[in-house]
Amino acid sequence: GAGVSQSPSNKVTEKGKDVELRCDPISGHTALYWYRQRLGQGLEFLIYFQGNSAPDKSGLPSDRFSAERTGESVSTLTIQRTQQEDSAVYLCASSLARVPYNEQFFGPGTRLTVL
Amino acid sequence: AQSVAQPEDQVNVAEGNPLTVKCTYSVSGNPYLFWYVQYPNRGLQFLLKYITGDNLVKGSYGFEAEFNKSQTSFHLKKPSALVSDSALYFCAVKRDDKIIFGKGTRLHILP
């Protein structure tokens, strides 16, 4: 079946603009995660959703970042008033249930460049 | 607090030689550990995980990892490296209800 998809694959924006990144998880996966990968850095946890539970937002770096998920389907990550330090690859992952027992399946990422 | 450390930014290995990519962890209780690989221009892929049981875990593409509780390590290994193994490798550990990733180790297999 189809894997995790993300759109757009690349996004170039101007400083101060808002951007919206989309993630379509694998059908049936109840858990969904967002990570940020800066150039030459590891993966930085941002947020995760598990079913109908309240999301864990503990990794969001500032109040300019927010995310939503409709049921157990698509999720959008919104960055308001983008800054140059927001430039990174944003990765989405989904899994059958909350880890640790099930591995995460990652999307190809959205490369965000803030000019 | 750092939960997982990958002490090497880059590892170079000749094709056909054994390879090791190092990872150490620092979480309380029994750790849940993972290895992921990121090939060029492709998404991260799961390689293997340690939850409980045998200390030697076998995964995809001929990789294995050895859990060592006394050394708090979970090194990734392969007996004979292939050029196609060249990629970025991430160690990860469960902390609270989240998966925390290391900064990654770039593996270069030299033909």
XYZ file of C-alpha atoms in Angstrom:
226
model
C 0.000 0.000 0.000
C 0.953 3.670 -0.113
C 3.425 5.007 2.389
C 3.420 8.278 4.275
C 3.168 11.205 1.899
C 4.019 14.832 2.516
C 3.372 17.968 0.546
C 4.831 20.119 -0.722
C 8.198 18.456 -1.196
C 9.879 21.845 -1.276
C 8.711 25.220 -0.009
C 10.521 28.508 -0.360
C 9.022 31.422 1.496
C 9.882 34.889 2.641
C 10.589 35.741 6.238
C 7.410 36.692 8.041
C 5.060 34.623 5.863
C 2.967 31.735 7.172
C 3.411 28.228 5.776
C 1.345 25.075 6.004
C 2.839 21.612 5.613
C 0.723 18.540 5.037
C 1.142 14.908 6.015
C -0.957 11.944 4.899
C -0.207 8.962 7.137
C -0.555 5.318 6.245
C -4.195 4.284 6.437
C -4.991 2.715 9.796
C -2.045 4.228 11.611
C -3.329 5.863 14.763
C -0.103 7.595 15.768
C 1.398 10.499 13.831
C 4.588 12.422 14.550
C 6.273 15.566 13.279
C 10.046 16.064 13.431
C 12.406 18.770 12.257
C 15.810 18.004 10.757
C 18.116 20.955 10.409
C 21.082 20.649 8.067
C 23.680 18.372 9.620
C 21.567 17.798 12.710
C 19.567 14.936 14.138
C 15.815 14.692 14.264
C 14.115 17.099 16.647
C 10.756 15.932 17.985
C 7.991 18.482 17.522
C 4.583 16.951 18.226
C 2.684 13.697 18.124
C -0.935 12.634 17.876
C -2.335 9.347 19.145
C -5.904 8.556 18.230
C -8.339 10.903 19.951
C -6.003 11.728 22.828
C -4.723 15.256 23.366
C -1.567 15.731 21.302
C 1.845 15.921 22.917
C 3.055 19.384 21.922
C 6.086 19.413 24.170
C 8.562 19.653 21.296
C 7.115 22.696 19.543
C 9.864 25.337 19.671
C 7.615 28.397 19.908
C 3.998 29.505 19.751
C 4.503 30.225 16.059
C 4.284 26.464 15.511
C 1.013 24.572 15.633
C -0.376 21.353 14.250
C -3.743 19.772 13.740
C -4.956 16.337 12.847
C -8.407 15.374 11.637
C -9.336 12.109 13.306
C -6.789 9.508 12.315
C -6.037 10.979 8.911
C -4.239 13.976 7.495
C -2.229 16.377 9.639
C -1.074 19.908 8.951
C 1.855 21.679 10.571
C 1.572 25.453 10.466
C 4.421 27.866 11.032
C 3.392 31.484 11.436
C 5.647 34.465 10.782
C 8.463 32.252 9.543
C 12.041 33.028 10.510
C 15.266 32.009 8.788
C 16.052 29.588 11.612
C 12.885 27.666 10.670
C 14.644 26.488 7.506
C 14.874 22.709 7.752
C 13.398 19.479 6.498
C 10.142 18.702 8.279
C 9.473 14.990 8.558
C 6.225 13.257 9.327
C 5.967 9.670 10.552
C 3.116 7.363 11.428
C 2.821 4.071 13.259
C 0.127 1.557 14.115
C 0.047 2.668 17.720
C 2.064 4.562 20.204
C 5.689 3.402 20.272
C 7.684 1.578 21.469
C 6.325 -1.582 20.052
C 5.695 -0.395 16.532
C 8.254 1.207 14.299
C 7.593 4.524 12.644
C 7.180 4.910 8.906
C 8.552 8.202 7.636
C 7.473 10.389 4.771
C 9.986 11.932 2.359
C 9.833 15.280 4.151
C 9.175 18.872 3.200
C 12.252 21.017 2.713
C 11.439 24.514 3.944
C 13.651 27.426 3.005
C 12.972 30.817 4.572
C 14.657 33.664 2.748
C 19.167 15.898 28.944
C 20.756 13.930 26.180
C 19.161 10.495 25.935
C 21.105 9.028 23.056
C 24.564 9.794 21.760
C 26.290 8.913 18.538
C 29.922 9.829 19.152
C 31.025 9.663 15.515
C 29.857 12.145 12.918
C 31.299 9.992 10.134
C 32.613 6.469 9.745
C 34.623 5.246 6.754
C 34.860 1.526 6.024
C 36.287 -0.367 3.065
C 33.851 -2.517 1.137
C 33.828 -6.072 2.443
C 35.104 -5.109 5.886
C 32.952 -5.311 9.027
C 31.341 -2.080 10.137
C 30.261 -0.689 13.486
C 28.258 2.452 14.133
C 28.266 3.405 17.792
C 25.376 4.469 19.997
C 25.076 4.960 23.733
C 21.950 5.787 25.682
C 21.029 7.303 29.015
C 17.465 6.644 30.061
C 16.157 5.166 33.272
C 14.605 1.744 33.405
C 14.604 -0.723 30.575
C 15.421 1.061 27.334
C 13.588 0.672 24.057
C 16.140 1.253 21.300
C 15.934 1.671 17.538
C 18.119 2.130 14.486
C 16.949 3.985 11.387
C 18.730 4.635 8.088
C 18.360 7.575 5.730
C 19.556 6.916 2.191
C 20.302 9.920 -0.048
C 17.120 11.626 -1.227
C 14.947 9.071 0.540
C 12.986 9.016 3.773
C 14.097 7.380 6.979
C 13.656 3.647 7.119
C 13.393 1.428 10.151
C 16.242 -1.083 10.518
C 15.724 -2.821 13.840
C 14.608 -2.410 17.415
C 15.385 -3.775 20.868
C 12.519 -4.118 23.296
C 13.442 -7.120 25.406
C 14.937 -10.557 25.024
C 18.121 -11.468 23.188
C 20.834 -8.855 23.315
C 21.679 -9.415 19.646
C 18.948 -8.058 17.410
C 18.833 -8.790 13.691
C 17.311 -6.338 11.264
C 16.967 -5.387 7.631
C 19.701 -5.498 4.970
C 21.926 -7.793 7.031
C 22.361 -5.353 9.900
C 22.349 -6.329 13.535
C 22.772 -4.491 16.812
C 24.039 -5.586 20.187
C 22.431 -4.313 23.358
C 24.920 -4.020 26.219
C 23.300 -2.950 29.459
C 26.513 -2.586 31.440
C 27.975 -0.254 28.830
C 24.596 1.347 28.003
C 25.341 0.826 24.338
C 23.454 -0.328 21.276
C 26.035 -0.458 18.482
C 24.955 -1.222 14.927
C 27.005 -3.826 13.086
C 27.320 -5.632 9.793
C 29.865 -8.372 9.015
C 30.633 -7.259 5.465
C 29.943 -3.732 4.245
C 28.504 -2.904 0.839
C 28.924 0.361 -1.041
C 25.132 0.602 -1.020
C 25.212 0.788 2.793
C 26.517 4.343 2.505
C 23.906 6.465 4.244
C 23.053 8.425 7.390
C 22.275 6.231 10.386
C 20.249 7.315 13.405
C 20.042 5.656 16.779
C 16.888 6.372 18.777
C 15.535 5.665 22.242
C 12.137 5.907 23.845
C 12.017 8.567 26.570
C 8.721 9.125 28.312
C 6.287 8.582 25.438
C 8.514 10.020 22.735
C 11.210 8.709 20.479
C 14.414 10.718 20.783
C 16.896 10.507 17.924
C 20.652 10.911 17.953
C 22.336 13.403 15.669
C 23.217 10.722 13.164
C 26.383 9.100 11.841
C 27.273 9.289 8.181
C 28.627 5.972 6.944
C 30.881 5.950 3.882
C 31.701 2.589 2.353
C 34.755 2.880 0.141
C 34.940 0.662 -2.955
